[in-house]
Short mmCIF file of C-alpha atoms in Angstrom, two decimals:
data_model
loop_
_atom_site.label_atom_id
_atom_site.label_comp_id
_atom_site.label_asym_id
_atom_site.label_seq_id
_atom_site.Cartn_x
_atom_site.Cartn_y
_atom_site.Cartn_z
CA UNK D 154 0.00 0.00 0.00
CA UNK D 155 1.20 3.62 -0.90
CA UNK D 156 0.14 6.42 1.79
CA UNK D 157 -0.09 9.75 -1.12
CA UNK D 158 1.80 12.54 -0.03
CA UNK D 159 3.52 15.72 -1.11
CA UNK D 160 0.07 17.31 -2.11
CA UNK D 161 -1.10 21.01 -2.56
CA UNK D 162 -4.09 22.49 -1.53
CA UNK D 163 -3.18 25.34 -3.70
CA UNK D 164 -7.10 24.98 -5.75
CA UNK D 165 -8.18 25.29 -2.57
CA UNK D 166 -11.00 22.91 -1.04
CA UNK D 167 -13.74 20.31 -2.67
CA UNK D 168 -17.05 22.82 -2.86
CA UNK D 169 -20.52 22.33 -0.56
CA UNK D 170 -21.96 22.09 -4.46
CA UNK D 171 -19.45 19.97 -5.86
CA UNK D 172 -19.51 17.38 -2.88
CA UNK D 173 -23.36 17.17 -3.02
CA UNK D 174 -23.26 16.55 -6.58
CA UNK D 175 -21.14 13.64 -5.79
CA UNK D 176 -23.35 12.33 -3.23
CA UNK D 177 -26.04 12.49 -5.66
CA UNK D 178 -24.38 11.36 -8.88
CA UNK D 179 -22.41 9.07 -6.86
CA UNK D 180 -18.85 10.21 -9.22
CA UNK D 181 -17.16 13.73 -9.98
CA UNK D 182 -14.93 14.37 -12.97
CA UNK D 183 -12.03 16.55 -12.53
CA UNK D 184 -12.56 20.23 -13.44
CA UNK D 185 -9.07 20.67 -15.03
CA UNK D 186 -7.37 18.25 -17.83
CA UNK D 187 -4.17 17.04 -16.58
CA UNK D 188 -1.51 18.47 -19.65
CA UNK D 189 -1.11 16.76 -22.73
CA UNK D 190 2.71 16.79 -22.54
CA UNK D 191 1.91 14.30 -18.98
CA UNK D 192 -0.68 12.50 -21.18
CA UNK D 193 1.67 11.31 -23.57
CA UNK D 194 4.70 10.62 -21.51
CA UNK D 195 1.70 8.64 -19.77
CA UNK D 196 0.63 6.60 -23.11
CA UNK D 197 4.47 5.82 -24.11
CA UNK D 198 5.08 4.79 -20.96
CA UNK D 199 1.92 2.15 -21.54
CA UNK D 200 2.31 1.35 -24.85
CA UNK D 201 5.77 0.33 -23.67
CA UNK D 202 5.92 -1.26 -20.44
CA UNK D 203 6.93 -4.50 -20.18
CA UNK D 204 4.26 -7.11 -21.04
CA UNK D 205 5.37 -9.94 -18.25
CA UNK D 206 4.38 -7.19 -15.64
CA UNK D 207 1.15 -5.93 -17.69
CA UNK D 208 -0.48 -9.61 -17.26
CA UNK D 209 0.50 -11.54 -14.28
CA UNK D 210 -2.05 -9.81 -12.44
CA UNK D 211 0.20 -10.42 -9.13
CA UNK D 212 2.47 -6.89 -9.26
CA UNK D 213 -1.07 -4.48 -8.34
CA UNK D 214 1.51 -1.53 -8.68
CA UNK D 215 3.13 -2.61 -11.68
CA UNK D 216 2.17 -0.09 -13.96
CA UNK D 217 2.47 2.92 -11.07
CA UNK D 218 6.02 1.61 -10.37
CA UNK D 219 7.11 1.47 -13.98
CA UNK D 220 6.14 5.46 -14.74
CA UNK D 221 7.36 8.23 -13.42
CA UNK D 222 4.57 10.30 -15.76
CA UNK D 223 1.58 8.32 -14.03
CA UNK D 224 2.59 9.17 -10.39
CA UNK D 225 2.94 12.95 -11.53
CA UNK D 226 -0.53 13.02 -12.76
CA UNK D 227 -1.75 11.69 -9.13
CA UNK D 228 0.07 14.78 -7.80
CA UNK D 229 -1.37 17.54 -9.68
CA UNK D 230 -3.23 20.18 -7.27
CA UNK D 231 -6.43 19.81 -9.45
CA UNK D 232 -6.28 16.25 -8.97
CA UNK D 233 -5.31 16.63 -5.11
CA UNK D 234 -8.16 18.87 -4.38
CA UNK D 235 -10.80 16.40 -5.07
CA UNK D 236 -9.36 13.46 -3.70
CA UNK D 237 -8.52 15.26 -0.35
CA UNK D 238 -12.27 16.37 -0.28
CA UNK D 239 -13.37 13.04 -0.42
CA UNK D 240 -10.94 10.70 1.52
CA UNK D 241 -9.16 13.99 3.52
CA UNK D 242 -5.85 14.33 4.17
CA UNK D 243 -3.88 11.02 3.94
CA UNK D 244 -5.81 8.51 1.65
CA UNK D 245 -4.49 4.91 1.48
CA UNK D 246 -3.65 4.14 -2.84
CA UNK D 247 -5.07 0.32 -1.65
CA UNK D 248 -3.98 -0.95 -5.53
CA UNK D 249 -3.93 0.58 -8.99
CA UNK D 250 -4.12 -1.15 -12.54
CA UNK D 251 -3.81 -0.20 -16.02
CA UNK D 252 -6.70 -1.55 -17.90
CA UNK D 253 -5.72 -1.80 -21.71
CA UNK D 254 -8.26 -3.24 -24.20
CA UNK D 255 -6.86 -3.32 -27.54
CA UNK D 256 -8.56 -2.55 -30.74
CA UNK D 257 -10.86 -4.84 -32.34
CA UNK D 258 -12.02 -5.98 -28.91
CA UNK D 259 -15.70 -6.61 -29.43
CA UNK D 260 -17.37 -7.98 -26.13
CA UNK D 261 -18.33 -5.34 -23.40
CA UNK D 262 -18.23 -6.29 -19.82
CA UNK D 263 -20.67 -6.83 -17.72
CA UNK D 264 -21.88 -4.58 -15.27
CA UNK D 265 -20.47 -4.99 -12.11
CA UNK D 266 -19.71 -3.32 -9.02
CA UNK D 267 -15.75 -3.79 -7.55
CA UNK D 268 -15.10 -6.30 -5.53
CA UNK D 269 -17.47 -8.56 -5.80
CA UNK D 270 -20.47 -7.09 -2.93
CA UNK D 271 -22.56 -9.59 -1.58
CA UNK D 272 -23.24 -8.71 1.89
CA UNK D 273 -22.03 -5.49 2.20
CA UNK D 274 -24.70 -2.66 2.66
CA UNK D 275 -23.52 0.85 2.44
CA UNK D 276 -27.40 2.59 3.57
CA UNK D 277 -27.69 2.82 7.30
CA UNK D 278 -23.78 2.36 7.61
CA UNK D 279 -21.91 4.34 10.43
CA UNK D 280 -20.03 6.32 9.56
CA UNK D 281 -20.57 6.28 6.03
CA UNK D 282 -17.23 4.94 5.12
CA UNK D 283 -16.42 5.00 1.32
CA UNK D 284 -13.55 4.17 -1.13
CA UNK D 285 -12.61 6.02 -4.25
CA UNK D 286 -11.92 4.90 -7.47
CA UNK D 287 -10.16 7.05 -10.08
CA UNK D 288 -10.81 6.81 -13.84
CA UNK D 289 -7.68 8.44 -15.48
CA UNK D 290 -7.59 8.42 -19.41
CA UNK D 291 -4.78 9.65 -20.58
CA UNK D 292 -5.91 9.94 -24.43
CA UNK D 293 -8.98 10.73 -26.31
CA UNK D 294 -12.07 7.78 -26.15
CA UNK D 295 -14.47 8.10 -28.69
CA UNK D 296 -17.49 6.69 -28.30
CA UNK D 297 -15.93 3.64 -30.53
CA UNK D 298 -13.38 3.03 -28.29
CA UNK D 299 -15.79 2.27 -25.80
CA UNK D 300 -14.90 3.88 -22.26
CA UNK D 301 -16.25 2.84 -19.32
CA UNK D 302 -19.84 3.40 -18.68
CA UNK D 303 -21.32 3.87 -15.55
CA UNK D 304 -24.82 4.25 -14.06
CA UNK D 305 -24.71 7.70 -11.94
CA UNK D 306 -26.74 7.33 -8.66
CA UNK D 307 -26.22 3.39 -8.56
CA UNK D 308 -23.90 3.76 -5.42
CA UNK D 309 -26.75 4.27 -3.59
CA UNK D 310 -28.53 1.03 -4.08
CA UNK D 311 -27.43 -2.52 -2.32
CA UNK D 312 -26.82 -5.01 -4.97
CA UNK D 313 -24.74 -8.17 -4.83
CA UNK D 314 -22.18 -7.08 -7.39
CA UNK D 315 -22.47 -10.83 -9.65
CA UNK D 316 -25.95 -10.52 -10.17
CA UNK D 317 -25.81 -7.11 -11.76
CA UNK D 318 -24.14 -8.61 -14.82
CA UNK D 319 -27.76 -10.04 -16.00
CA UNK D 320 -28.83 -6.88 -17.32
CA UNK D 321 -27.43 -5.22 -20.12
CA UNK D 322 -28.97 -1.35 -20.34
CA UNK D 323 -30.28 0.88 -18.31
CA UNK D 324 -31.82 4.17 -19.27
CA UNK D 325 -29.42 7.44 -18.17
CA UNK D 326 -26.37 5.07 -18.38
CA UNK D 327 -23.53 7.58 -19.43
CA UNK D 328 -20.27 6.67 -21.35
CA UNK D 329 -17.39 8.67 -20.20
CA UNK D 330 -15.98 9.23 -23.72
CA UNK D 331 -14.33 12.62 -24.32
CA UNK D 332 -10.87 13.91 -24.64
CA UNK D 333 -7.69 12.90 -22.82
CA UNK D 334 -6.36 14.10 -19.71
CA UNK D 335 -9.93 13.26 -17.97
CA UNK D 336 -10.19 11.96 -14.46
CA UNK D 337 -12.95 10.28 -13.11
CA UNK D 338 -13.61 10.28 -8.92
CA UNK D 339 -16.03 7.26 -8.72
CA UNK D 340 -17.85 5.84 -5.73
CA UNK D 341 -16.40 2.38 -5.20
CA UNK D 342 -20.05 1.05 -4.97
CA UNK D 343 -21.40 2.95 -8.15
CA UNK D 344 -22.22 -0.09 -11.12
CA UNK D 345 -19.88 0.08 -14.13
CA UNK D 346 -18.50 -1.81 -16.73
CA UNK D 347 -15.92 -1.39 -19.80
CA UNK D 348 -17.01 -1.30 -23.06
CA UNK D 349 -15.97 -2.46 -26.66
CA UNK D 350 -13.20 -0.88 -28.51
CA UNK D 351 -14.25 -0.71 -32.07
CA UNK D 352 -11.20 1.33 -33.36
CA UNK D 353 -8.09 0.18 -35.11
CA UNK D 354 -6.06 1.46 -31.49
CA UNK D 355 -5.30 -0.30 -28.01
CA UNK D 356 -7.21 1.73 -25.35
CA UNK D 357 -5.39 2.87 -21.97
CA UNK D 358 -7.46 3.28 -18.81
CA UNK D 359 -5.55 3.75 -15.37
CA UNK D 360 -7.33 3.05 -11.74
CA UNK D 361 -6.77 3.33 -8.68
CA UNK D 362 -8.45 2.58 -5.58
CA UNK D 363 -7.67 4.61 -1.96
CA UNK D 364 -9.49 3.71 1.08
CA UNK D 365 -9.90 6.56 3.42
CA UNK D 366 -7.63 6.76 6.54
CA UNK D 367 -9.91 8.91 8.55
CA UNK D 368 -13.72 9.41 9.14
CA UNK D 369 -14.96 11.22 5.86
CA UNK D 370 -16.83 14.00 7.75
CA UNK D 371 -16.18 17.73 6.62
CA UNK D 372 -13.47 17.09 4.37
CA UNK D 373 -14.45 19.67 1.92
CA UNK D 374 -15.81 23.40 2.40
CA UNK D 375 -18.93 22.86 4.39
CA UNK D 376 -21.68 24.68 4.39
CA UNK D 377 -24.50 25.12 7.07
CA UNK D 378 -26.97 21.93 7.88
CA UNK D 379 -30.03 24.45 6.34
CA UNK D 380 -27.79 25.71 3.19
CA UNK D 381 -30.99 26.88 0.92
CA UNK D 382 -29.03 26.18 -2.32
CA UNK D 383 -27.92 22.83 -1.10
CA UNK D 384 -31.58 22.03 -0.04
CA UNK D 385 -32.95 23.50 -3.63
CA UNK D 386 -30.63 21.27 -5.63
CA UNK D 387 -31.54 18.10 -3.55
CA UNK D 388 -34.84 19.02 -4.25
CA UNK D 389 -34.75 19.66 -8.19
CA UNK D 390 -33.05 16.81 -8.74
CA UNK D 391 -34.99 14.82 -6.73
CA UNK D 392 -35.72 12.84 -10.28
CA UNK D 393 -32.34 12.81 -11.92
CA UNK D 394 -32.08 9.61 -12.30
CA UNK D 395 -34.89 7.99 -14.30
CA UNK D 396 -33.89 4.62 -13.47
CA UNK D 397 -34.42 4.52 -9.90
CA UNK D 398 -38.35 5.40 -11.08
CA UNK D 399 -40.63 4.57 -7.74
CA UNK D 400 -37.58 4.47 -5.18
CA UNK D 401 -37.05 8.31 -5.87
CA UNK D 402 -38.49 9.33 -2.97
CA UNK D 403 -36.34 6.96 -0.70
CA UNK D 404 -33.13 7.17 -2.05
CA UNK D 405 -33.50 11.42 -1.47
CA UNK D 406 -33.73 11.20 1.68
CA UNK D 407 -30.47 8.61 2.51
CA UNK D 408 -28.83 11.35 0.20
CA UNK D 409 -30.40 13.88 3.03
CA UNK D 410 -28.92 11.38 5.53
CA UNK D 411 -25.43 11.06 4.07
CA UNK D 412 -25.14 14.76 3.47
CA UNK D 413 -26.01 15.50 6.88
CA UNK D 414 -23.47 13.63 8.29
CA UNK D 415 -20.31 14.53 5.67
CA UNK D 416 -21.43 18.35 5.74
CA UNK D 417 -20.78 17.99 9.68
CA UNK D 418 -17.68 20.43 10.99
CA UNK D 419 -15.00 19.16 12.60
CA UNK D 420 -15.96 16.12 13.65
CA UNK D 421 -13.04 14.53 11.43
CA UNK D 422 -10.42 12.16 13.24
CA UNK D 423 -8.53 9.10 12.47
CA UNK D 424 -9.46 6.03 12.10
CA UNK D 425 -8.74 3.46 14.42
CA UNK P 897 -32.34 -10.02 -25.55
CA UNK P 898 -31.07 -13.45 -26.52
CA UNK P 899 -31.52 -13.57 -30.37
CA UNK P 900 -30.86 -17.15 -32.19
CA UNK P 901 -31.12 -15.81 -35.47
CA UNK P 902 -27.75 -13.66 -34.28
CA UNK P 903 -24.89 -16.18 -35.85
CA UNK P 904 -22.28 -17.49 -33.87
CA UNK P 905 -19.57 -15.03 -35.32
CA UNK P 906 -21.76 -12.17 -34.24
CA UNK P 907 -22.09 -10.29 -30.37
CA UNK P 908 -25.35 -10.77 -28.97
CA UNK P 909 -26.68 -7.70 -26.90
CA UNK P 910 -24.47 -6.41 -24.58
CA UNK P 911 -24.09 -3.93 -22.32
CA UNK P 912 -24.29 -0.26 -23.23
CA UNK P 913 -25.26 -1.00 -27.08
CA UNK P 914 -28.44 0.57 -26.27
CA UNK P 915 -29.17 3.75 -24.27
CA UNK P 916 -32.59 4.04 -24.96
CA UNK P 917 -35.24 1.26 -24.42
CA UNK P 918 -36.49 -0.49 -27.79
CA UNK P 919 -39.83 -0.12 -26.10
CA UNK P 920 -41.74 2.26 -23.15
CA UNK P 921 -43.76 -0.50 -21.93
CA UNK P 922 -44.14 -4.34 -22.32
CA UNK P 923 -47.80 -3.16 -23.36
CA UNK P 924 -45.94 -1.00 -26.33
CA UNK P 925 -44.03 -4.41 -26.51
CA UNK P 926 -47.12 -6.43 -26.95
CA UNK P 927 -48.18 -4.28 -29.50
CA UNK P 928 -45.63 -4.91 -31.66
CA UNK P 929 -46.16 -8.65 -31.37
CA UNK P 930 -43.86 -10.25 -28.69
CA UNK P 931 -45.56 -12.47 -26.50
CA UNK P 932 -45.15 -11.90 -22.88
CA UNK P 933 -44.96 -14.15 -20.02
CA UNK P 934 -45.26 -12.68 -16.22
CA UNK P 935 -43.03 -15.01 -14.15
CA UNK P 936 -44.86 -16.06 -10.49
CA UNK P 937 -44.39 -13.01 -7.83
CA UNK P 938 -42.34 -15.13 -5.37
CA UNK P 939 -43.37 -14.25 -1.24
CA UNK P 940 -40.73 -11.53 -0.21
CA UNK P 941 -41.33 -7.87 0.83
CA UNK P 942 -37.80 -6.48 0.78
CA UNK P 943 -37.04 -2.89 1.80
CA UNK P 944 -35.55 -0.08 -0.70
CA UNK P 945 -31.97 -1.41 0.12
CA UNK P 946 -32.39 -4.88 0.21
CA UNK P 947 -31.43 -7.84 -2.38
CA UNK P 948 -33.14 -9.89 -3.31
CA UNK P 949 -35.14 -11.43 -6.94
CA UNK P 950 -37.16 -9.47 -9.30
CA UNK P 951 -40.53 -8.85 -8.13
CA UNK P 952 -42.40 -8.34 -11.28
CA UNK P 953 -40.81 -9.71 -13.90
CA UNK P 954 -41.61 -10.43 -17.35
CA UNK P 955 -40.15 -12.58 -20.48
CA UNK P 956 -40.83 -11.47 -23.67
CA UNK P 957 -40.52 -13.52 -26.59
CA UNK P 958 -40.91 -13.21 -30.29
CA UNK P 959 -40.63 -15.61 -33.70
CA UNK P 960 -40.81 -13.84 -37.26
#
């Protein structure tokens, strides 16, 4: 396990609005690219890392040991300043892995949620403990290349992870294709799976998951328990996600539940 | 959607090669001539947040 370190707080802190966004959505994308010089040291570097430590699955590190590039992308401010907001000050980097589907590949995956979930309930959990997974592509995806797609709001639903691969679509699913340099913050419970690549070109996708190392309570700039604009976007998107049709109403108000205890003031500490 | 007619060679539905629903309803389904079957409602009265089976769930099914 690597313990990050050496970060900046120079952005400044996670918003009230950003934070609650994630809570709903259940993911946040980073506001600003990382450089295109970093992304293609980042793509050389995977396009030519050795292939015994690409496969044997063992070496969880091996890609974030072999490049220099990667770990400077994990250090940038914008990327600090989210992470910090969500996992505070000294997140654990529990493993990281460079996904690479090459081109051609036709079969998506199914949906699934990491490590495989079939007891674990995250609604009504104290405290509400989360990990972090982060989505870094370091080139454009196309829609043909088939990036992962997730279902926003699905971290908020127990599920055993297996059984989610029996369906196949959802309606509001969203494919994170776009330009490089993107990094995705994703709830480690929210359903996702990768997709296709239908281009001529092997596609790069590097993750990591961090564990928090403290109690995620007011980690970001809080705001007041009766914050009218945080209550009026809780309320207007009290229907974002079509999906989760008649359960609407319930899943609000664990969001209400959540926020009210990560939007609490100094009540961070360690972890024992 | 399991489709026989799909050869061997081919992909059959997967996920996220549809992000719209082919239909709004399985009546809208019906309509276009698949035949439905509602599979039993098994006894269980989960909560919001617990797993558990399908509660109303249908199989649709169609020759041309």
């Amino acid at each position: 396990m690597v313990t990050t370190t050496g970060s900046t707080n120079q952005h400044g802190l996670l918003t009230a609005q950003e934070m609650a966004q994630f809570v709903l959505d259940g993911y946040i994308e980073m506001d600003e690219p990382v450089p295109d010089e970093l992304n293609a040291e980042v793509k050389n570097d995977a396009a030519n890392q050795p292939k015994d430590a690409r496969w044997t699955g063992l070496d969880l590190n091996a890609f974030w040991d072999h490049s220099e590039a990667v770990k400077e992308v994990h250090k940038l401010p914008q990327f600090q300043r989210i992470l910090k907001g969500l996992m505070g000050a000294e997140p654990i980097q529990n493993h990281s892995w460079l996904h690479i589907t090459p081109g051609g590949h036709r079969v998506a995956q199914q949906w699934h949620v990491d490590q495989d979930r079939t007891s674990v309930q995250l609604i009504g959990n104290e405290p509400w403990d989360f990990d972090i997974l982060t989505l870094y592509f370091p080139h454009d995806v196309p829609r043909e290349m088939g990036p992962t797609l997730i279902l926003p709001g699905s971290h908020l639903r127990s599920v055993s992870g297996r059984d989610l691969g029996r369906y196949k679509n959802f309606s509001g699913q969203k494919h994170l294709s776009g330009p490089g340099g993107r990094i995705i913050f994703s709830h480690s419970l929210l359903w996702h799976c990768a997709q296709p690549n239908r281009s001529n070109e092997s596609r790069y996708m590097f993750k990591i998951r961090y564990n928090p190392s403290q109690q995620q309570q007011g980690l970001f700039e809080t705001t007041a328990p009766d914050d009218p604009d945080i209550d009026q976007y809780f309320r207007k998107n009290i229907g974002r996600h079509a999906w989760l049709t008649a359960d609407n109403n319930t899943v609000a108000g664990r969001v209400r539940e959540w926020w009210a205890y990560t939007n609490r003031q100094g009540a961070s500490s360690p972890k024992h | 959607m399991f489709d026989p007619s799909v050869s061997e060679a081919d992909v059959q539905m997967q996920s996220g090669d549809e992000d719209e629903p082919p239909y709004a309803s399985v009546l809208d389904a019906m309509r276009d001539d698949w035949n439905v079957l509602q599979t039993p409602r098994l006894p269980e009265n989960p909560t919001d947040f617990q797993t558990g089976h399908l509660l109303y769930e249908y199989v649709l099914q169609k020759f041309d």
